[in-house]
mmCIF file of C-alpha atoms in Angstrom:
data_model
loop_
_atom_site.group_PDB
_atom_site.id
_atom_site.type_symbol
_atom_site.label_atom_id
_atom_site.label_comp_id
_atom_site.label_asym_id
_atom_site.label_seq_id
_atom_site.Cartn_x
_atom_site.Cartn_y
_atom_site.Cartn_z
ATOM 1 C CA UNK A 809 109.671 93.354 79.070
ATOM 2 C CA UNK A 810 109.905 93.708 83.000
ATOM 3 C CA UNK A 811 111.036 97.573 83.958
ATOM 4 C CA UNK A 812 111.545 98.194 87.597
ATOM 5 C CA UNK A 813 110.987 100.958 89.610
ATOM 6 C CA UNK A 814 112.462 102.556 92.759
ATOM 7 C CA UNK A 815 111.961 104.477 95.173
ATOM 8 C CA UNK A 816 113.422 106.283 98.537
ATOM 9 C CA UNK A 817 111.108 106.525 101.797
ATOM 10 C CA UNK A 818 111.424 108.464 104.757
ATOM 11 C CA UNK A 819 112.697 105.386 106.831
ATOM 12 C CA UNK A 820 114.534 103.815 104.175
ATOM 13 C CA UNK A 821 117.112 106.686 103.042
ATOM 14 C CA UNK A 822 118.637 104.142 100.227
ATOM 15 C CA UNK A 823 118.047 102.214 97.323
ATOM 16 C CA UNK A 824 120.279 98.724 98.045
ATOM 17 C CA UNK A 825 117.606 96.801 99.198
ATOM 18 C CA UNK A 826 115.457 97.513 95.836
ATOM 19 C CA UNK A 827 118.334 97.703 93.773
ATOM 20 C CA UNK A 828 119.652 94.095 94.923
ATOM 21 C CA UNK A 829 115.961 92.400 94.602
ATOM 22 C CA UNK A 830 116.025 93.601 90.985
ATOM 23 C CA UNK A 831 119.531 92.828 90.261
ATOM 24 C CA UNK A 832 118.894 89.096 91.648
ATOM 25 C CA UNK A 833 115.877 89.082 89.581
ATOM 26 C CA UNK A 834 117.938 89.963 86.063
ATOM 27 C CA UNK A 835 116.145 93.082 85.737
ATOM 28 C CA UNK A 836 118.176 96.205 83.304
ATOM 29 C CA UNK A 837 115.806 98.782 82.757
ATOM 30 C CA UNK A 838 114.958 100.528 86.581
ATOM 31 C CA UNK A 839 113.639 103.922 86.856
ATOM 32 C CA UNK A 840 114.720 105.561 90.605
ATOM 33 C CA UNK A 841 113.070 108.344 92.122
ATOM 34 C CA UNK A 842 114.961 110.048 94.956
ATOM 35 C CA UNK A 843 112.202 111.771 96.538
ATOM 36 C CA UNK A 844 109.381 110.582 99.160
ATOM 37 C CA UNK A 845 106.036 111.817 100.350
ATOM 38 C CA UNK A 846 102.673 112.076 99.492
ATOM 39 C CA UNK A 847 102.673 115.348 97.439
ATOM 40 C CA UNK A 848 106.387 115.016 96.037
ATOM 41 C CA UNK A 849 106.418 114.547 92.689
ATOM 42 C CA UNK A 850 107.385 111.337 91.142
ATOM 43 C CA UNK A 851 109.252 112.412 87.239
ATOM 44 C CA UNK A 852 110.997 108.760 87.039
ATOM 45 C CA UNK A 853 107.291 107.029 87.594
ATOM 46 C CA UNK A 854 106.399 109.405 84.741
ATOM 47 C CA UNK A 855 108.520 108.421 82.181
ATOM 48 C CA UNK A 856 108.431 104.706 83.447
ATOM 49 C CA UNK A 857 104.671 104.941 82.469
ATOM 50 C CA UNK A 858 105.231 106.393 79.455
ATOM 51 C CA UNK A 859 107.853 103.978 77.839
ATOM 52 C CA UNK A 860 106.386 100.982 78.876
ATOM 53 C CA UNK A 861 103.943 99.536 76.810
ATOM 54 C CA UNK A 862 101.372 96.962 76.578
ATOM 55 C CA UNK A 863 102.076 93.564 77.832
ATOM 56 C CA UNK A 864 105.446 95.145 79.858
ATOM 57 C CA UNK A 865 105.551 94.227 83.167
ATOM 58 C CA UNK A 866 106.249 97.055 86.031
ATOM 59 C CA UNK A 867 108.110 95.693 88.848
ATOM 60 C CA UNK A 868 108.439 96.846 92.635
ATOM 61 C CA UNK A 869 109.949 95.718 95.429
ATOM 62 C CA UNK A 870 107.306 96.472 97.735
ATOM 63 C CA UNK A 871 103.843 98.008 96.795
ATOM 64 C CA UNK A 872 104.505 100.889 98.738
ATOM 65 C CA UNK A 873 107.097 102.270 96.377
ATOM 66 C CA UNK A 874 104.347 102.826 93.506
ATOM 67 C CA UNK A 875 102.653 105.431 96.257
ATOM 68 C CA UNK A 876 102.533 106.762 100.150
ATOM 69 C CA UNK A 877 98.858 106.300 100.034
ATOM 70 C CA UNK A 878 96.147 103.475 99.232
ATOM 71 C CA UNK A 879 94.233 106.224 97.125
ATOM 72 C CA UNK A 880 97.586 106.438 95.082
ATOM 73 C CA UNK A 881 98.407 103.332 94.684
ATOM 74 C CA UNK A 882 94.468 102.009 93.482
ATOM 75 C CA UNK A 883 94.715 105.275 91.329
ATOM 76 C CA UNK A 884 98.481 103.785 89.988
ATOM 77 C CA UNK A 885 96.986 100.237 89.409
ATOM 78 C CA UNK A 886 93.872 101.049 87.520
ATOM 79 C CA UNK A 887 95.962 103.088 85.358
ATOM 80 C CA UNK A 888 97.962 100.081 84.571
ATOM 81 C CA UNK A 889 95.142 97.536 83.755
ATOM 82 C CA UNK A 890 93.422 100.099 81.367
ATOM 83 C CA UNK A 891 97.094 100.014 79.154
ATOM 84 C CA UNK A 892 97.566 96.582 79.717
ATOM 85 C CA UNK A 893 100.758 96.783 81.517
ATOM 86 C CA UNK A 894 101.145 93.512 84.082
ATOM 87 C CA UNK A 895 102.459 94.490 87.673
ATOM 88 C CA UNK A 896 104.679 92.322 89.776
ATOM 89 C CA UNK A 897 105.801 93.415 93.564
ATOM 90 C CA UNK A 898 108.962 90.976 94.605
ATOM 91 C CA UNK A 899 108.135 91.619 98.273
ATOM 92 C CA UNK A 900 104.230 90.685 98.403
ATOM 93 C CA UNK A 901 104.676 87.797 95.681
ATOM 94 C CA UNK A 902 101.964 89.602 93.862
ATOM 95 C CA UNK A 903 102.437 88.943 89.838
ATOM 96 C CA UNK A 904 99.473 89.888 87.857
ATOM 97 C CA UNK A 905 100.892 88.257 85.195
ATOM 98 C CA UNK A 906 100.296 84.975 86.131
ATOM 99 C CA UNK A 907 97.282 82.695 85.467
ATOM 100 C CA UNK A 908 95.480 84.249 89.158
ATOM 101 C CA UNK A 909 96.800 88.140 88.497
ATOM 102 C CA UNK A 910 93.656 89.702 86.710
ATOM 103 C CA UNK A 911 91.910 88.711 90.177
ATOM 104 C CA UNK A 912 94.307 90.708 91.883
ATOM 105 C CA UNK A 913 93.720 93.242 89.465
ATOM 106 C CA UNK A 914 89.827 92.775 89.917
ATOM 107 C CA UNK A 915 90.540 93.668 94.069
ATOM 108 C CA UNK A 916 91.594 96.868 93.113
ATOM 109 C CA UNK A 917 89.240 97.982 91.083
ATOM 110 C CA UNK A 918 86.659 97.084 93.517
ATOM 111 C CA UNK A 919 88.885 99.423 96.404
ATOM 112 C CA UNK A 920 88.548 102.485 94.224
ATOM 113 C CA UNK A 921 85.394 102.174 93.909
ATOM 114 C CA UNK A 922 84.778 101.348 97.448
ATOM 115 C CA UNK A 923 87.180 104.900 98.006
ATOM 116 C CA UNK A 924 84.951 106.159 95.246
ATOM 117 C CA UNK A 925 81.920 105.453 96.938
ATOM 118 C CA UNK A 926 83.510 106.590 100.564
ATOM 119 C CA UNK A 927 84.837 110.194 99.732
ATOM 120 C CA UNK A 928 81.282 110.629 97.920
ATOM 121 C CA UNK A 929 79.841 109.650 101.111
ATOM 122 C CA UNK A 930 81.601 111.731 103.366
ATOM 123 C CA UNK A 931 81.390 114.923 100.931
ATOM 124 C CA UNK A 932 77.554 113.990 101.334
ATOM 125 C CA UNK A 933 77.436 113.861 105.024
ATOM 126 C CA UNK A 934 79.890 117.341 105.077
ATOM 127 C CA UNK A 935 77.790 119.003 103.042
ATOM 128 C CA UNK A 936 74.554 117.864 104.800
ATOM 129 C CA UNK A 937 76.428 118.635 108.324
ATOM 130 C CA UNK A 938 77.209 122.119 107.240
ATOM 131 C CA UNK A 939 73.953 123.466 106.290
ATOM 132 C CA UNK A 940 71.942 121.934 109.291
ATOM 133 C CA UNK A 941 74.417 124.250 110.946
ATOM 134 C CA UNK A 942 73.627 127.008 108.747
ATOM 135 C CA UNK A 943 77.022 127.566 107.590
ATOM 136 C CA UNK A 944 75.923 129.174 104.227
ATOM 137 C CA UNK A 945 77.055 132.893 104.682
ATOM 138 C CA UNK A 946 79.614 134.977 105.964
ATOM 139 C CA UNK A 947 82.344 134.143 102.994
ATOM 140 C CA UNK A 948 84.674 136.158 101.359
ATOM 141 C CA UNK A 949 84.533 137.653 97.705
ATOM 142 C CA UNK A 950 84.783 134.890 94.997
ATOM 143 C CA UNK A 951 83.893 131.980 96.983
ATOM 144 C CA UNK A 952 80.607 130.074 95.980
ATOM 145 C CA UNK A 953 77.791 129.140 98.891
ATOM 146 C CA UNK A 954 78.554 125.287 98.183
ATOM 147 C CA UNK A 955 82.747 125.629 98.965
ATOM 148 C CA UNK A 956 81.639 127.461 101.653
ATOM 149 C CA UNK A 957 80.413 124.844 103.413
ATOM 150 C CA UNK A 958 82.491 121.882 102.858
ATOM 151 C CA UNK A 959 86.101 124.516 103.128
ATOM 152 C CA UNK A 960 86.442 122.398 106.245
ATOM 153 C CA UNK A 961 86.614 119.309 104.676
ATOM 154 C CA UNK A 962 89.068 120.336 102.365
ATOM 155 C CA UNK A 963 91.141 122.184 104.911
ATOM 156 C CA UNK A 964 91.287 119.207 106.629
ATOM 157 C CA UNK A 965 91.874 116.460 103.902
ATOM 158 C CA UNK A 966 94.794 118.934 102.553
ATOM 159 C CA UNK A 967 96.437 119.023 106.045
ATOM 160 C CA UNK A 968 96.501 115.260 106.602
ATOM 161 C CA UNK A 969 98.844 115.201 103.678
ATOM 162 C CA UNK A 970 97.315 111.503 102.494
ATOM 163 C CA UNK A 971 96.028 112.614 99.231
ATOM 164 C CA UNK A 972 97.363 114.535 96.680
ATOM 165 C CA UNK A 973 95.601 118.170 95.386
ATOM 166 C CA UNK A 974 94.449 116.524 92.639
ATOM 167 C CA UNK A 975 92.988 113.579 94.681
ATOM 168 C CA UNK A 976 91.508 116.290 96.712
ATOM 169 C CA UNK A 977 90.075 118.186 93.938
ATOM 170 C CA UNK A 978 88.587 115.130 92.705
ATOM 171 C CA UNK A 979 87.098 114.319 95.327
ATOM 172 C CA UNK A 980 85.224 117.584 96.441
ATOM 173 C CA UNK A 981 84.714 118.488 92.407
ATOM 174 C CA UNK A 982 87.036 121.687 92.436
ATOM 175 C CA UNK A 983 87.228 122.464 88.757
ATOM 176 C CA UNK A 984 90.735 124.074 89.470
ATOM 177 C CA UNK A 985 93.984 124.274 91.707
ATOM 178 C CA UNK A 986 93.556 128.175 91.951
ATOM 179 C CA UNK A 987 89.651 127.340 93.244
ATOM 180 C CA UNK A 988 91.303 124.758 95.580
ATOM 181 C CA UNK A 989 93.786 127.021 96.835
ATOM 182 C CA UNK A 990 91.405 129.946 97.435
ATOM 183 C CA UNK A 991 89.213 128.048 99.821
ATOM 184 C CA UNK A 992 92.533 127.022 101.568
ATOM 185 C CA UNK A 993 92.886 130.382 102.013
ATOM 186 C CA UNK A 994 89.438 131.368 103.087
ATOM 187 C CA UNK A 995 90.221 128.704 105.915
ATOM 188 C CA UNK A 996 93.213 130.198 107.020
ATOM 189 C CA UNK A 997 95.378 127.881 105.328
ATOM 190 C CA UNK A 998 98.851 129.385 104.206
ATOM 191 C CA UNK A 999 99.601 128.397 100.989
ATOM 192 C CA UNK A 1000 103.442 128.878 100.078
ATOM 193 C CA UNK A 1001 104.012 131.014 96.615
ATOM 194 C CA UNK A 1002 100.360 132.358 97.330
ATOM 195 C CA UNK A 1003 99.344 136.208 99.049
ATOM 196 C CA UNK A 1004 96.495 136.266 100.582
ATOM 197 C CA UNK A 1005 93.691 137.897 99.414
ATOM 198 C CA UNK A 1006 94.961 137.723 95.764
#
Protein backbone atom coordinates (compact mmCIF):
# COMPACT_ATOMS: atom_id res chain seq x y z
CA UNK A 1 0.00 0.00 0.00
CA UNK A 2 1.55 3.52 -0.93
CA UNK A 3 0.40 6.31 1.91
CA UNK A 4 1.53 9.79 1.21
CA UNK A 5 2.52 12.39 3.28
CA UNK A 6 2.43 16.22 3.31
CA UNK A 7 3.68 18.83 4.47
CA UNK A 8 3.67 22.92 4.63
CA UNK A 9 7.15 24.89 4.60
CA UNK A 10 7.94 28.27 5.36
CA UNK A 11 8.25 29.22 1.57
CA UNK A 12 5.66 27.04 0.37
CA UNK A 13 2.45 28.21 2.48
CA UNK A 14 0.21 25.38 0.56
CA UNK A 15 -0.31 21.95 -0.12
CA UNK A 16 -1.40 21.95 -4.19
CA UNK A 17 1.76 21.15 -5.42
CA UNK A 18 1.99 17.84 -3.10
CA UNK A 19 -1.50 17.25 -3.21
CA UNK A 20 -1.57 17.23 -7.22
CA UNK A 21 1.77 14.91 -7.49
CA UNK A 22 -0.13 12.40 -5.35
CA UNK A 23 -3.41 12.77 -6.93
CA UNK A 24 -1.65 12.18 -10.51
CA UNK A 25 0.05 9.33 -8.95
CA UNK A 26 -3.51 7.51 -7.75
CA UNK A 27 -2.56 7.84 -4.28
CA UNK A 28 -5.94 7.83 -1.38
CA UNK A 29 -4.51 7.55 1.85
CA UNK A 30 -2.28 11.14 2.55
CA UNK A 31 -1.52 12.27 5.94
CA UNK A 32 -0.99 16.47 5.95
CA UNK A 33 0.72 18.26 8.52
CA UNK A 34 0.10 22.02 8.61
CA UNK A 35 2.98 23.03 10.56
CA UNK A 36 6.84 23.70 9.59
CA UNK A 37 10.12 23.97 11.40
CA UNK A 38 12.63 22.12 12.95
CA UNK A 39 11.19 21.74 16.51
CA UNK A 40 7.34 21.79 15.46
CA UNK A 41 5.85 18.81 16.03
CA UNK A 42 4.79 16.57 13.30
CA UNK A 43 1.20 14.43 14.85
CA UNK A 44 0.14 13.42 11.07
CA UNK A 45 3.90 11.82 10.51
CA UNK A 46 3.01 10.07 13.79
CA UNK A 47 0.13 8.31 13.00
CA UNK A 48 1.36 7.82 9.30
CA UNK A 49 4.16 5.72 10.99
CA UNK A 50 2.07 3.99 13.03
CA UNK A 51 -0.60 2.62 10.51
CA UNK A 52 1.62 1.73 7.96
CA UNK A 53 3.03 -1.48 8.05
CA UNK A 54 5.57 -3.67 6.61
CA UNK A 55 6.05 -3.74 2.95
CA UNK A 56 3.79 -0.16 2.71
CA UNK A 57 5.35 2.27 0.85
CA UNK A 58 5.62 6.07 2.32
CA UNK A 59 5.50 8.56 -0.33
CA UNK A 60 6.77 12.31 -0.53
CA UNK A 61 6.90 14.75 -2.86
CA UNK A 62 10.16 16.01 -2.04
CA UNK A 63 12.52 14.58 0.71
CA UNK A 64 12.39 17.62 2.52
CA UNK A 65 8.83 17.16 3.65
CA UNK A 66 9.83 13.97 5.88
CA UNK A 67 12.18 16.71 7.94
CA UNK A 68 13.87 20.46 8.01
CA UNK A 69 17.10 18.83 8.78
CA UNK A 70 19.54 16.01 7.33
CA UNK A 71 19.83 14.66 11.04
CA UNK A 72 15.92 14.27 10.79
CA UNK A 73 15.50 12.98 7.85
CA UNK A 74 18.59 9.99 8.26
CA UNK A 75 16.89 9.61 11.77
CA UNK A 76 13.21 9.26 9.65
CA UNK A 77 14.79 6.79 7.09
CA UNK A 78 16.53 4.39 9.37
CA UNK A 79 13.39 4.18 11.20
CA UNK A 80 11.74 3.03 8.10
CA UNK A 81 14.23 0.28 6.94
CA UNK A 82 14.24 -1.31 10.50
CA UNK A 83 10.03 -1.84 9.93
CA UNK A 84 10.40 -2.59 6.52
CA UNK A 85 8.40 0.17 5.16
CA UNK A 86 9.74 1.12 1.32
CA UNK A 87 10.09 5.01 0.72
CA UNK A 88 9.44 6.70 -2.57
CA UNK A 89 10.03 10.73 -3.07
CA UNK A 90 8.11 11.77 -6.57
CA UNK A 91 10.42 14.79 -6.83
CA UNK A 92 14.04 13.09 -6.48
CA UNK A 93 12.85 9.80 -8.41
CA UNK A 94 14.11 8.01 -5.39
CA UNK A 95 11.95 4.56 -4.92
CA UNK A 96 13.49 2.19 -2.54
CA UNK A 97 11.28 -0.18 -3.66
CA UNK A 98 12.73 -0.95 -6.71
CA UNK A 99 15.41 -3.54 -7.62
CA UNK A 100 18.44 -0.48 -6.76
CA UNK A 101 16.39 1.04 -3.47
CA UNK A 102 18.08 -0.98 -0.54
CA UNK A 103 21.35 0.88 -1.92
CA UNK A 104 19.73 4.00 -1.39
CA UNK A 105 18.75 2.79 1.80
CA UNK A 106 22.43 1.55 2.47
CA UNK A 107 23.58 5.64 1.81
CA UNK A 108 21.73 6.53 4.65
CA UNK A 109 22.69 4.42 7.00
CA UNK A 110 26.20 5.15 6.27
CA UNK A 111 25.22 9.33 6.81
CA UNK A 112 24.04 8.63 10.33
CA UNK A 113 26.71 7.08 11.14
CA UNK A 114 29.00 9.48 9.53
CA UNK A 115 26.61 12.27 11.80
CA UNK A 116 27.10 9.65 14.47
CA UNK A 117 30.63 9.67 14.28
CA UNK A 118 30.73 13.75 13.71
CA UNK A 119 28.64 15.01 16.79
CA UNK A 120 30.85 12.36 18.85
CA UNK A 121 33.73 14.10 17.46
CA UNK A 122 32.90 17.48 18.11
CA UNK A 123 31.48 16.67 21.78
CA UNK A 124 35.17 15.21 22.02
CA UNK A 125 36.98 18.20 20.84
CA UNK A 126 34.33 20.57 23.19
CA UNK A 127 34.98 18.77 25.95
CA UNK A 128 38.79 18.59 25.42
CA UNK A 129 38.65 22.54 24.47
CA UNK A 130 36.93 23.33 27.68
CA UNK A 131 39.14 21.89 30.21
CA UNK A 132 42.51 23.04 28.56
CA UNK A 133 40.75 26.27 29.37
CA UNK A 134 40.01 25.26 32.76
CA UNK A 135 36.42 25.77 32.54
CA UNK A 136 35.59 23.21 35.35
CA UNK A 137 34.24 25.52 38.20
CA UNK A 138 32.27 28.38 38.89
CA UNK A 139 28.65 26.56 38.17
CA UNK A 140 25.55 26.86 39.74
CA UNK A 141 23.77 24.36 42.23
CA UNK A 142 22.73 21.07 40.47
CA UNK A 143 24.87 21.22 37.53
CA UNK A 144 27.57 18.40 37.15
CA UNK A 145 31.52 19.42 36.33
CA UNK A 146 31.11 17.54 32.83
CA UNK A 147 27.75 19.87 31.58
CA UNK A 148 29.67 22.46 32.77
CA UNK A 149 31.95 22.42 30.28
CA UNK A 150 30.33 21.51 27.12
CA UNK A 151 26.90 24.14 28.28
CA UNK A 152 28.35 26.01 25.33
CA UNK A 153 27.96 23.50 22.96
CA UNK A 154 24.59 22.89 23.81
CA UNK A 155 23.66 26.53 24.06
CA UNK A 156 24.78 26.81 20.81
CA UNK A 157 23.43 23.63 18.97
CA UNK A 158 19.88 24.58 20.68
CA UNK A 159 20.03 28.14 19.20
CA UNK A 160 20.81 27.10 15.63
CA UNK A 161 17.42 25.49 15.71
CA UNK A 162 18.78 22.43 13.22
CA UNK A 163 18.24 19.68 15.60
CA UNK A 164 15.61 18.82 17.67
CA UNK A 165 16.00 18.57 21.89
CA UNK A 166 16.00 15.18 21.59
CA UNK A 167 18.67 15.15 18.79
CA UNK A 168 20.48 17.41 21.09
CA UNK A 169 20.17 15.33 24.08
CA UNK A 170 21.37 12.51 22.16
CA UNK A 171 24.01 13.83 21.12
CA UNK A 172 25.66 15.40 24.31
CA UNK A 173 24.11 12.21 26.50
CA UNK A 174 21.60 14.38 28.64
CA UNK A 175 19.63 11.69 30.38
CA UNK A 176 16.64 14.23 30.51
CA UNK A 177 14.79 17.38 29.00
CA UNK A 178 14.68 19.01 32.57
CA UNK A 179 18.82 18.32 32.66
CA UNK A 180 18.84 19.83 29.12
CA UNK A 181 16.90 22.71 30.00
CA UNK A 182 18.81 23.53 33.20
CA UNK A 183 22.11 23.95 31.47
CA UNK A 184 20.17 26.21 28.98
CA UNK A 185 19.55 28.08 31.76
CA UNK A 186 22.91 28.11 33.41
CA UNK A 187 23.93 29.68 29.92
CA UNK A 188 21.59 32.31 29.99
CA UNK A 189 19.27 30.75 27.73
CA UNK A 190 15.49 31.70 28.33
CA UNK A 191 13.51 28.88 28.16
CA UNK A 192 9.65 29.73 27.66
CA UNK A 193 7.24 27.91 30.44
CA UNK A 194 10.56 27.71 32.59
CA UNK A 195 11.64 30.34 35.86
CA UNK A 196 14.83 30.60 36.35
CA UNK A 197 16.50 29.26 39.05
CA UNK A 198 13.74 26.60 39.59
Amino acid sequence: MEIAYARISRNELNLDLQLDAFKKNSIDKIFIDNASGVKTSKPELDKLLQFSQRGDTVVVWRLDRLGCSTTQLIKLVEELKAKGIHLKSLSEGIDTASSSGNIIFQIFCVLAEHERNVLRERTKAGLSSARARGRVGGRQKGLSARYESIKELVKEAYIAEKNTTEEIMQAFNIKSRSTLYRILRNANVNIPGFVKGK
